PDB file of N, CA and C in Angstrom:
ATOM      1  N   UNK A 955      11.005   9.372  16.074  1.00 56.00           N
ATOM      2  CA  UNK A 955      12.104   8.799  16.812  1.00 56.00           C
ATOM      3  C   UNK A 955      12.680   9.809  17.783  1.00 56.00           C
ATOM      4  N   UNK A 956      12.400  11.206  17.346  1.00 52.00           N
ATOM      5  CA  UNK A 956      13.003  12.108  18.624  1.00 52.00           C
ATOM      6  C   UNK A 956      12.431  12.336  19.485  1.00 52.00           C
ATOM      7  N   UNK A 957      10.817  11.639  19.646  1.00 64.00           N
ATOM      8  CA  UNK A 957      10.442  11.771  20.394  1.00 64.00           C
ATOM      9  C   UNK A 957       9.937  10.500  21.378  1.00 64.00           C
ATOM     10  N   UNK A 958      10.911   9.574  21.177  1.00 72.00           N
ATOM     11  CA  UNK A 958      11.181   8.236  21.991  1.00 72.00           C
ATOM     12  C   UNK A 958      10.923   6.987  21.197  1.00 72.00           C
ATOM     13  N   UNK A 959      10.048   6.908  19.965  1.00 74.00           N
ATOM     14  CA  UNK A 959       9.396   5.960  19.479  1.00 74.00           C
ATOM     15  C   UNK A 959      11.114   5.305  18.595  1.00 74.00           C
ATOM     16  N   UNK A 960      10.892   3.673  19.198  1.00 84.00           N
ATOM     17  CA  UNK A 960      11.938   2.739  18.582  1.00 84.00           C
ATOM     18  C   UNK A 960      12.256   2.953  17.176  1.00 84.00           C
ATOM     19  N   UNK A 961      13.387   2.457  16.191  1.00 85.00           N
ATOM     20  CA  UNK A 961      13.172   2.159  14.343  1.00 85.00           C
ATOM     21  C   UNK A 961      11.743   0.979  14.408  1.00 85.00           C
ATOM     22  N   UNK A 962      11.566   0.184  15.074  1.00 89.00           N
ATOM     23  CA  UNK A 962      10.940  -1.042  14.832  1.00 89.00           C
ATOM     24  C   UNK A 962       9.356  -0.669  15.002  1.00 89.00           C
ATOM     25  N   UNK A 963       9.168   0.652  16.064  1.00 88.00           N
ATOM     26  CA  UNK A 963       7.785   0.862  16.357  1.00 88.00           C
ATOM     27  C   UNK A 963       7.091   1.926  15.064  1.00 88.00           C
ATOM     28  N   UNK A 964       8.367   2.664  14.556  1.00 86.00           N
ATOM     29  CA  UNK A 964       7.899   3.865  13.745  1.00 86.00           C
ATOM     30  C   UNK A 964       8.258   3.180  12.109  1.00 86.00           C
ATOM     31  N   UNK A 965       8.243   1.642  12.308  1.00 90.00           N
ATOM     32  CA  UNK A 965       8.205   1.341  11.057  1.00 90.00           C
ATOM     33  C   UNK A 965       7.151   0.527  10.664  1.00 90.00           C
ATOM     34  N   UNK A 966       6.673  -0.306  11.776  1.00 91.00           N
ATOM     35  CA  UNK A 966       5.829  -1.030  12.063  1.00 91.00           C
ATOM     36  C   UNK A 966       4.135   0.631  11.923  1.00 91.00           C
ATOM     37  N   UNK A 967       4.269   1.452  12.512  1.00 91.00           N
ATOM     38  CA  UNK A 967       3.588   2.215  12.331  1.00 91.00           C
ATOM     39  C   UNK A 967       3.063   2.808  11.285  1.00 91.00           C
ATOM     40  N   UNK A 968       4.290   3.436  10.139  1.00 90.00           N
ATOM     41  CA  UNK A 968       3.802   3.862   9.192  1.00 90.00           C
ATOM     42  C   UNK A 968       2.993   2.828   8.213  1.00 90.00           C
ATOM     43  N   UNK A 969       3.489   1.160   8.470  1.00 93.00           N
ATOM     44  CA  UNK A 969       3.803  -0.173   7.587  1.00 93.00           C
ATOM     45  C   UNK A 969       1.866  -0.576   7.461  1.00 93.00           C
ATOM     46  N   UNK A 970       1.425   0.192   9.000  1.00 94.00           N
ATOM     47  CA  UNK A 970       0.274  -0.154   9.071  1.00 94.00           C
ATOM     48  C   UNK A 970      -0.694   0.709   8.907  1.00 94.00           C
ATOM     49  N   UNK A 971      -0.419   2.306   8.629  1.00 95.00           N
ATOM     50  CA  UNK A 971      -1.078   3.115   7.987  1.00 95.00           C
ATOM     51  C   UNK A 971      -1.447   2.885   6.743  1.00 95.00           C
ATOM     52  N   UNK A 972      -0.344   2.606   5.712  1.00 93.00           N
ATOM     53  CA  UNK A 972       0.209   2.429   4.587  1.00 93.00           C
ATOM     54  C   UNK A 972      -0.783   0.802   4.532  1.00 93.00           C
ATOM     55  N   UNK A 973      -0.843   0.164   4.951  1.00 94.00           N
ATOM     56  CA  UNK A 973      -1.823  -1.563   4.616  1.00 94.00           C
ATOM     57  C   UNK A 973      -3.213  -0.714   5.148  1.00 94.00           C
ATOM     58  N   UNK A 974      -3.499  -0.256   5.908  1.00 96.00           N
ATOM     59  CA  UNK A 974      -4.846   0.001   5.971  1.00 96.00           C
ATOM     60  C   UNK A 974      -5.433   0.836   5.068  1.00 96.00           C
ATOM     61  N   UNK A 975      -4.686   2.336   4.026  1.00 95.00           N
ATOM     62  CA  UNK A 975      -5.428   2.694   2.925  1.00 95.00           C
ATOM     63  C   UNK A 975      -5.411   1.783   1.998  1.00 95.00           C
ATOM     64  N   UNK A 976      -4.025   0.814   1.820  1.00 96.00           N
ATOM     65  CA  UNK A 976      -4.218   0.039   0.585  1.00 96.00           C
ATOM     66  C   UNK A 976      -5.217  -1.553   1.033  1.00 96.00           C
ATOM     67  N   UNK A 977      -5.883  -1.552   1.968  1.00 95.00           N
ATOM     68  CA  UNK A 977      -7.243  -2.108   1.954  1.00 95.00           C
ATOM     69  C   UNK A 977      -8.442  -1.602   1.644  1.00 95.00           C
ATOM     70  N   UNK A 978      -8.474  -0.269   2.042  1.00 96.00           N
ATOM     71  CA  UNK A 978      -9.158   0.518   1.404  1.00 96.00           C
ATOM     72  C   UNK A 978      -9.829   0.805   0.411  1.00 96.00           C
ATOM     73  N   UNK A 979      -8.699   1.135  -0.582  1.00 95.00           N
ATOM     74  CA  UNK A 979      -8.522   0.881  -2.047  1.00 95.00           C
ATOM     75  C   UNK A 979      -8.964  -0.207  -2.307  1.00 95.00           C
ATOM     76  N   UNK A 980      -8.424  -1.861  -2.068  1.00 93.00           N
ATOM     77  CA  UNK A 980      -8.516  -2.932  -2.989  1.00 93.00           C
ATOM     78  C   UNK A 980     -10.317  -2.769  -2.405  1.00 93.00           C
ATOM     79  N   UNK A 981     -10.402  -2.843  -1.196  1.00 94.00           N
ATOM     80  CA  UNK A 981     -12.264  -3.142  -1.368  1.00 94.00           C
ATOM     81  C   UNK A 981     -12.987  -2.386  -2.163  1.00 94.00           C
ATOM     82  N   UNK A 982     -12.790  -0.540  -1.852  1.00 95.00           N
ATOM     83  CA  UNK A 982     -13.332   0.551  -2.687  1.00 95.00           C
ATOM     84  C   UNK A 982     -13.522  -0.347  -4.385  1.00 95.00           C
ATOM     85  N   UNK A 983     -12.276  -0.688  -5.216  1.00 91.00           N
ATOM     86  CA  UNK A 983     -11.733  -0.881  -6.227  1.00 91.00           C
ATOM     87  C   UNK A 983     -12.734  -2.498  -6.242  1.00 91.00           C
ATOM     88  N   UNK A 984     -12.668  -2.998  -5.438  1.00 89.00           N
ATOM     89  CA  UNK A 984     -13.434  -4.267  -5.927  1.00 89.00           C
ATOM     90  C   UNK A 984     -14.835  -4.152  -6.107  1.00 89.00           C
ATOM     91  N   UNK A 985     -14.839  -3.209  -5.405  1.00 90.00           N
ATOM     92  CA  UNK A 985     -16.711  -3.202  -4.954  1.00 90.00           C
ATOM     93  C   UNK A 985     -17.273  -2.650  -6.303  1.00 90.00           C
ATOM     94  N   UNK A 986     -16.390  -1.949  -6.501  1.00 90.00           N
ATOM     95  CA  UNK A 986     -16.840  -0.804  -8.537  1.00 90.00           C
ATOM     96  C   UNK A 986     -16.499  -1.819  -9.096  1.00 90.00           C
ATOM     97  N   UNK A 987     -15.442  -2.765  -9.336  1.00 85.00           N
ATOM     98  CA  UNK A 987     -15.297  -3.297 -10.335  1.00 85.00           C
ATOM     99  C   UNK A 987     -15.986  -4.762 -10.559  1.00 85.00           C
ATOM    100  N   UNK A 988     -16.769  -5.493  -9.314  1.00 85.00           N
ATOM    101  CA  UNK A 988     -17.730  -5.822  -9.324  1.00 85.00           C
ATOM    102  C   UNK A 988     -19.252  -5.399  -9.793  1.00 85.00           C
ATOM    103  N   UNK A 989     -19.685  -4.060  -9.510  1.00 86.00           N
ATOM    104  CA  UNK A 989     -20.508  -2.936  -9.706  1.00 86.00           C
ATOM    105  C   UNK A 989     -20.971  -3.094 -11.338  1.00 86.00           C
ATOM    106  N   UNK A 990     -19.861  -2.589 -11.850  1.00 84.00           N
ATOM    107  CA  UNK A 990     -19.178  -2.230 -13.689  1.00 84.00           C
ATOM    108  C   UNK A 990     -18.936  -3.470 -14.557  1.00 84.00           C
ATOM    109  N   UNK A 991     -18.558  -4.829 -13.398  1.00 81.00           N
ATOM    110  CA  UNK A 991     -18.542  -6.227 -14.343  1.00 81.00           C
ATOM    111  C   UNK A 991     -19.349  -5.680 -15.561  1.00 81.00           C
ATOM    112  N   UNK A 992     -19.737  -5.969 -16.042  1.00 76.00           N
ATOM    113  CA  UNK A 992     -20.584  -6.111 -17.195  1.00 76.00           C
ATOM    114  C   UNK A 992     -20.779  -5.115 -18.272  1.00 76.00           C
ATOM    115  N   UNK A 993     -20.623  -4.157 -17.854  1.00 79.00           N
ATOM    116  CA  UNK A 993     -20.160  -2.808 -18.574  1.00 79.00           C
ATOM    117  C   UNK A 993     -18.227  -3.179 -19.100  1.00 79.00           C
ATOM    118  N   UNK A 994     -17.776  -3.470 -18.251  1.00 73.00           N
ATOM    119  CA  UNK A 994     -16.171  -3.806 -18.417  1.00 73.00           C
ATOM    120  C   UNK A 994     -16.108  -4.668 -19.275  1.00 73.00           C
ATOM    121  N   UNK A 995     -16.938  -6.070 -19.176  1.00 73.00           N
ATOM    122  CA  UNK A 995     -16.517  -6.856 -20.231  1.00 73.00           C
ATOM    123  C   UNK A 995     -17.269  -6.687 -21.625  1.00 73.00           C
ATOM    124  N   UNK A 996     -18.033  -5.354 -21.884  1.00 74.00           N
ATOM    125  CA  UNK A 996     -18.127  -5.293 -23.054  1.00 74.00           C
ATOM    126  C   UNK A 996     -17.378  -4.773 -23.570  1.00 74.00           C
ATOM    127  N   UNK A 997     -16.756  -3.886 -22.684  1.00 74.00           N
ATOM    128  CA  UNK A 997     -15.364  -3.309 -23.031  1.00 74.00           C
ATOM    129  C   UNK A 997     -13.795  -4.134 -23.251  1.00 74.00           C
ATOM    130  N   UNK A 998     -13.484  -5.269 -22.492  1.00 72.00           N
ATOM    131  CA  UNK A 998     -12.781  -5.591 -22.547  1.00 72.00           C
ATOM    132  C   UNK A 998     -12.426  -7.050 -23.176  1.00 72.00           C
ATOM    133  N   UNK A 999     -12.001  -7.959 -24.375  1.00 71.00           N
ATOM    134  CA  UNK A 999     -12.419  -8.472 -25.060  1.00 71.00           C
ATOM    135  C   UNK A 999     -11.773 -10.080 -24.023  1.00 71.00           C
ATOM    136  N   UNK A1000     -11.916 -11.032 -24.448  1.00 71.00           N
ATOM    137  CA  UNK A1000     -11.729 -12.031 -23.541  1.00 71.00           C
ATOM    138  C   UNK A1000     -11.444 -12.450 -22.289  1.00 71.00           C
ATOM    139  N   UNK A1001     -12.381 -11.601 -21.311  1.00 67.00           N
ATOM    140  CA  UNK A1001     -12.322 -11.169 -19.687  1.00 67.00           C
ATOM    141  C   UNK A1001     -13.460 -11.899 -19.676  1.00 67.00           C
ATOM    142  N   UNK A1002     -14.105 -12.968 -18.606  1.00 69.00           N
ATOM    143  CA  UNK A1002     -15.362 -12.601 -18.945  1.00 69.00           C
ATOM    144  C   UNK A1002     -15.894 -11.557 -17.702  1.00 69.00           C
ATOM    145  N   UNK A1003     -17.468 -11.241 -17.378  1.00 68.00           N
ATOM    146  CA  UNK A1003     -17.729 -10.497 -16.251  1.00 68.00           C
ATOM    147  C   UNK A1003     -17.139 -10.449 -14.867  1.00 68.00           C
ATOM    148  N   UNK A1004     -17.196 -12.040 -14.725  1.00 72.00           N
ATOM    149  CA  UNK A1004     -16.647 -12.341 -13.413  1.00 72.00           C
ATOM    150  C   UNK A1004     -14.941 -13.536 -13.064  1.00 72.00           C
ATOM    151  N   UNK A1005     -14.349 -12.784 -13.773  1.00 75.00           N
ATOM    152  CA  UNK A1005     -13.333 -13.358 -14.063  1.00 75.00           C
ATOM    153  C   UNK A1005     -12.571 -13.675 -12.791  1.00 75.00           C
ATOM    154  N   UNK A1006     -12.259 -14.928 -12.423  1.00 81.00           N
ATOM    155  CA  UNK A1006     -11.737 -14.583 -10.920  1.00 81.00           C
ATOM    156  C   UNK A1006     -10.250 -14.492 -10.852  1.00 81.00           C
ATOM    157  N   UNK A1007      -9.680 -14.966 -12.066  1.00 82.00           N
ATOM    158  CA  UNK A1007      -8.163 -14.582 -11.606  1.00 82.00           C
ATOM    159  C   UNK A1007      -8.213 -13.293 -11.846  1.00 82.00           C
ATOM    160  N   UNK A1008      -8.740 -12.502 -12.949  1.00 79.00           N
ATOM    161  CA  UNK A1008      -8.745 -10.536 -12.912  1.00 79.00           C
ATOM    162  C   UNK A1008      -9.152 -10.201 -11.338  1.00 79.00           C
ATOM    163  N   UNK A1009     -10.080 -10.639 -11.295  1.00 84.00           N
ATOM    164  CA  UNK A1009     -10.574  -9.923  -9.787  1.00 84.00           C
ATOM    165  C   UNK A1009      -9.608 -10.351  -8.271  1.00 84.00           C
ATOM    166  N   UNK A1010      -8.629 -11.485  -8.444  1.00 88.00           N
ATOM    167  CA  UNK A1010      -7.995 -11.776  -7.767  1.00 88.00           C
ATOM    168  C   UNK A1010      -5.981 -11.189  -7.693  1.00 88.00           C
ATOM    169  N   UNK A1011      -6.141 -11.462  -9.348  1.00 90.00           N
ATOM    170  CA  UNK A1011      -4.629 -11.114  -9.211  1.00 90.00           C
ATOM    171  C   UNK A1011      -4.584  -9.421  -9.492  1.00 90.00           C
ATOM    172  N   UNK A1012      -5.420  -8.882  -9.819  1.00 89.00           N
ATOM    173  CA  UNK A1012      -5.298  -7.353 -10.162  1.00 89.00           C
ATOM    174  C   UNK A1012      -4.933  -6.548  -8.581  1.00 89.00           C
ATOM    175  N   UNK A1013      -5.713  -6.983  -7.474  1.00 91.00           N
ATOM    176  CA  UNK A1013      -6.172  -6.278  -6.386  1.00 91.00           C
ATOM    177  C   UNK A1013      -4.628  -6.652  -6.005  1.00 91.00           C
ATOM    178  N   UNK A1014      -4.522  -8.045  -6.107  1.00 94.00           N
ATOM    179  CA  UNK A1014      -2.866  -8.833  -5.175  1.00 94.00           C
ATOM    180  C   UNK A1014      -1.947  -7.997  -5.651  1.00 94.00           C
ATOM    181  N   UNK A1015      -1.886  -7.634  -7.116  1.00 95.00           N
ATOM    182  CA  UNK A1015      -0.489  -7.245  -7.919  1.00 95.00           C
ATOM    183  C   UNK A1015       0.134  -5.721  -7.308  1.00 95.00           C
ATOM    184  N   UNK A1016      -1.623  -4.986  -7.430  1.00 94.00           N
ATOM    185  CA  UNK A1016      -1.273  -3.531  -7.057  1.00 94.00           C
ATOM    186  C   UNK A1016      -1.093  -3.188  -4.984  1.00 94.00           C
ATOM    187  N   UNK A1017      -1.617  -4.180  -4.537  1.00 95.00           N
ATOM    188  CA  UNK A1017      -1.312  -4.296  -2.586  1.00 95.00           C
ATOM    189  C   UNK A1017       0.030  -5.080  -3.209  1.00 95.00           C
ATOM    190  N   UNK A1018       0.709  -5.653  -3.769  1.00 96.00           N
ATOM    191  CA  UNK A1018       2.436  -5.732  -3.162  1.00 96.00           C
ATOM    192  C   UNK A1018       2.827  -4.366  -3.719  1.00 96.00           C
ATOM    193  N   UNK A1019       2.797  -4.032  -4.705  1.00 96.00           N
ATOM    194  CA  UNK A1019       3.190  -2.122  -4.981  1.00 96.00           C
ATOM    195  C   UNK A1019       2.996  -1.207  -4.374  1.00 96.00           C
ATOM    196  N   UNK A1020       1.839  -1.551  -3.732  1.00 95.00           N
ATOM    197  CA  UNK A1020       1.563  -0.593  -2.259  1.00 95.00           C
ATOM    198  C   UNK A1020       2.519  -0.749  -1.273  1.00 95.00           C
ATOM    199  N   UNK A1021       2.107  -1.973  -0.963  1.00 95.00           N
ATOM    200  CA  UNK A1021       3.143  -2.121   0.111  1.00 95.00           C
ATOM    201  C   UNK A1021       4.936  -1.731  -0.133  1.00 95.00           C
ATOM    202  N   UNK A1022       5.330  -2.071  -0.979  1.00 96.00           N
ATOM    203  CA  UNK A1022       6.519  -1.858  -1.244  1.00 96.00           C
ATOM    204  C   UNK A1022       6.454  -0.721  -1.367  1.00 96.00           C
ATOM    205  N   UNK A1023       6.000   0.163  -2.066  1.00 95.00           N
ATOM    206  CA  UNK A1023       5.962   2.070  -2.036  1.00 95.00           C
ATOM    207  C   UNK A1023       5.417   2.349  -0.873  1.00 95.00           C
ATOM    208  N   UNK A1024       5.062   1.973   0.713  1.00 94.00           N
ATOM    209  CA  UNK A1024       4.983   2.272   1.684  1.00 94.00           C
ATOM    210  C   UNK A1024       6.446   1.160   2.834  1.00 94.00           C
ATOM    211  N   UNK A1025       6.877   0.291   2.195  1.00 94.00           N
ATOM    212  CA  UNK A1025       7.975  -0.132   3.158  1.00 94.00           C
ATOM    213  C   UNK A1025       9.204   0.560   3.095  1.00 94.00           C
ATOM    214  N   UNK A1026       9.776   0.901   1.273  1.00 94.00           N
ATOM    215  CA  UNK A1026      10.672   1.555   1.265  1.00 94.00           C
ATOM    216  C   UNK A1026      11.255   3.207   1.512  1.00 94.00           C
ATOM    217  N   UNK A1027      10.382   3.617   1.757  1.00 91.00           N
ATOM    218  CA  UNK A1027      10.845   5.080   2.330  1.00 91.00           C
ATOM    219  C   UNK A1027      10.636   5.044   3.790  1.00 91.00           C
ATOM    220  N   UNK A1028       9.976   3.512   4.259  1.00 90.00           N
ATOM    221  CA  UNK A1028       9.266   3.896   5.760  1.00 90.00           C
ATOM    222  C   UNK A1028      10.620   3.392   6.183  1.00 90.00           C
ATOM    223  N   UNK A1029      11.291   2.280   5.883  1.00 91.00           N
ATOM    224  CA  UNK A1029      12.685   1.851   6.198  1.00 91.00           C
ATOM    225  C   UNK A1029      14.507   2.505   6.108  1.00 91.00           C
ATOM    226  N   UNK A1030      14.035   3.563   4.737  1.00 89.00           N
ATOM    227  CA  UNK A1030      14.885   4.587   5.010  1.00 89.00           C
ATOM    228  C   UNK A1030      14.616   5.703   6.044  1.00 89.00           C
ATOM    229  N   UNK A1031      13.539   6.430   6.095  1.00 84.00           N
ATOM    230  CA  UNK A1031      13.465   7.151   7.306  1.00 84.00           C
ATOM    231  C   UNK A1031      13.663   6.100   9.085  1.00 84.00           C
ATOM    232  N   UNK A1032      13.846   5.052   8.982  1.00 86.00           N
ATOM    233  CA  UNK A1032      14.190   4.164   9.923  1.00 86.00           C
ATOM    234  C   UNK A1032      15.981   4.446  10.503  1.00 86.00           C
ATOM    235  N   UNK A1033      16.261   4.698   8.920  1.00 85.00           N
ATOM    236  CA  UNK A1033      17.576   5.235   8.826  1.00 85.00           C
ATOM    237  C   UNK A1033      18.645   6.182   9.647  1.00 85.00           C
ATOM    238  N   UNK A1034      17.762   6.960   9.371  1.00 81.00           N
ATOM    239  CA  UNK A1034      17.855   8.459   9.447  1.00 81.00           C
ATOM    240  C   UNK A1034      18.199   9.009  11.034  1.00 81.00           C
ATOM    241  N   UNK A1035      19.290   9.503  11.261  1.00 78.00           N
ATOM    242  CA  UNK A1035      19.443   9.900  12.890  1.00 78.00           C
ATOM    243  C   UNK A1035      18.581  11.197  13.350  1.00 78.00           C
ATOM    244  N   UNK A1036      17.845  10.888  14.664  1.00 76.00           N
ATOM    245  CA  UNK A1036      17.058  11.608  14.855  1.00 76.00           C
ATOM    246  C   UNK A1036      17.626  13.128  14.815  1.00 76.00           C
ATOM    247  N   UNK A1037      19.265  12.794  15.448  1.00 77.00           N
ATOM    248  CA  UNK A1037      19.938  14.508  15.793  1.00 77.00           C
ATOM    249  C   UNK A1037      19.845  15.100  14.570  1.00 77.00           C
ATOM    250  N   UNK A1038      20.610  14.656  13.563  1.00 77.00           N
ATOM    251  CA  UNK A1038      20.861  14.927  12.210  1.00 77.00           C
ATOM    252  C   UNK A1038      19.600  15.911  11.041  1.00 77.00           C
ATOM    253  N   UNK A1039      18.277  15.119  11.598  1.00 72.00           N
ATOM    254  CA  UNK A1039      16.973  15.324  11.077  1.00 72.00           C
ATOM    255  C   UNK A1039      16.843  16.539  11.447  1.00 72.00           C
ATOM    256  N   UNK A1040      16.764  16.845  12.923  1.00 74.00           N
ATOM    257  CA  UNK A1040      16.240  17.724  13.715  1.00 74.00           C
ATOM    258  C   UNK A1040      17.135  18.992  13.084  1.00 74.00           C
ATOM    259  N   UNK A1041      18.618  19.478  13.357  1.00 79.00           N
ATOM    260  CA  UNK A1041      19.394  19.956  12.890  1.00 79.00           C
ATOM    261  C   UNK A1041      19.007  20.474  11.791  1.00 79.00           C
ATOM    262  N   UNK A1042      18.095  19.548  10.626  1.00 71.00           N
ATOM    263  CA  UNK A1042      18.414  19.873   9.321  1.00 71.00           C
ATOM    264  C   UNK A1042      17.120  20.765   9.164  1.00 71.00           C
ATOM    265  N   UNK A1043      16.071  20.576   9.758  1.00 63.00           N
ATOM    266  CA  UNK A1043      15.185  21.457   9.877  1.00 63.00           C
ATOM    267  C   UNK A1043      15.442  22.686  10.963  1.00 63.00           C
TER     268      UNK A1043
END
C-alpha cells in the first residue's frame, strides 16, 4: 500500500496467492489419495476405496480453512496505515 497499491487490490492479491497454493494442495492431496485408495481403505474401516463424499468433502472442508487462514490476516493488514507500518520498521 505504500507503494500505491489500493486495500481492495492488495487484498484481492494476497486472496489469490493464498487460492492458488490451496489448489495446489487439494489436487497434489487428491491425486495421492486417489493413488493410496486402496491401501487407505484397508486402513480405514467403513470408507470404501472410492468414497465420494471423503474425496469430496475432505478437499472442500480443508480449502474453506485455507481460505479463511489466508482472508483473515490478508484483511487485517488491509487495515493497517501505510505511514504507521513504515515508521514501525
Amino acid at each position: 500500500m505504500a507503494l500505491g497499491a489500493d486495500r481492495k487490490r492488495l487484498l484481492w492479491m494476497t486472496l489469490r496467492e493464498g487460492c492458488r497454493l490451496i489448489g495446489i494442495g487439494a489436487a497434489c492431496g487428491l491425486a495421492l489419495a486417489l493413488a493410496f485408495s486402496r491401501v487407505l481403505s484397508a486402513m480405514i474401516f467403513k470408507i470404501g476405496a472410492a468414497d465420494p463424499t471423503t474425496f469430496v468433502l475432505a478437499p472442500l472442508i480443508l480449502s474453506v480453512a485455507g481460505l479463511l487462514a489466508t482472508y483473515l490476516p490478508s484483511r487485517k493488514a488491509t487495515l493497517v496505515d501505510p505511514n504507521v507500518a513504515l515508521k514501525y520498521e
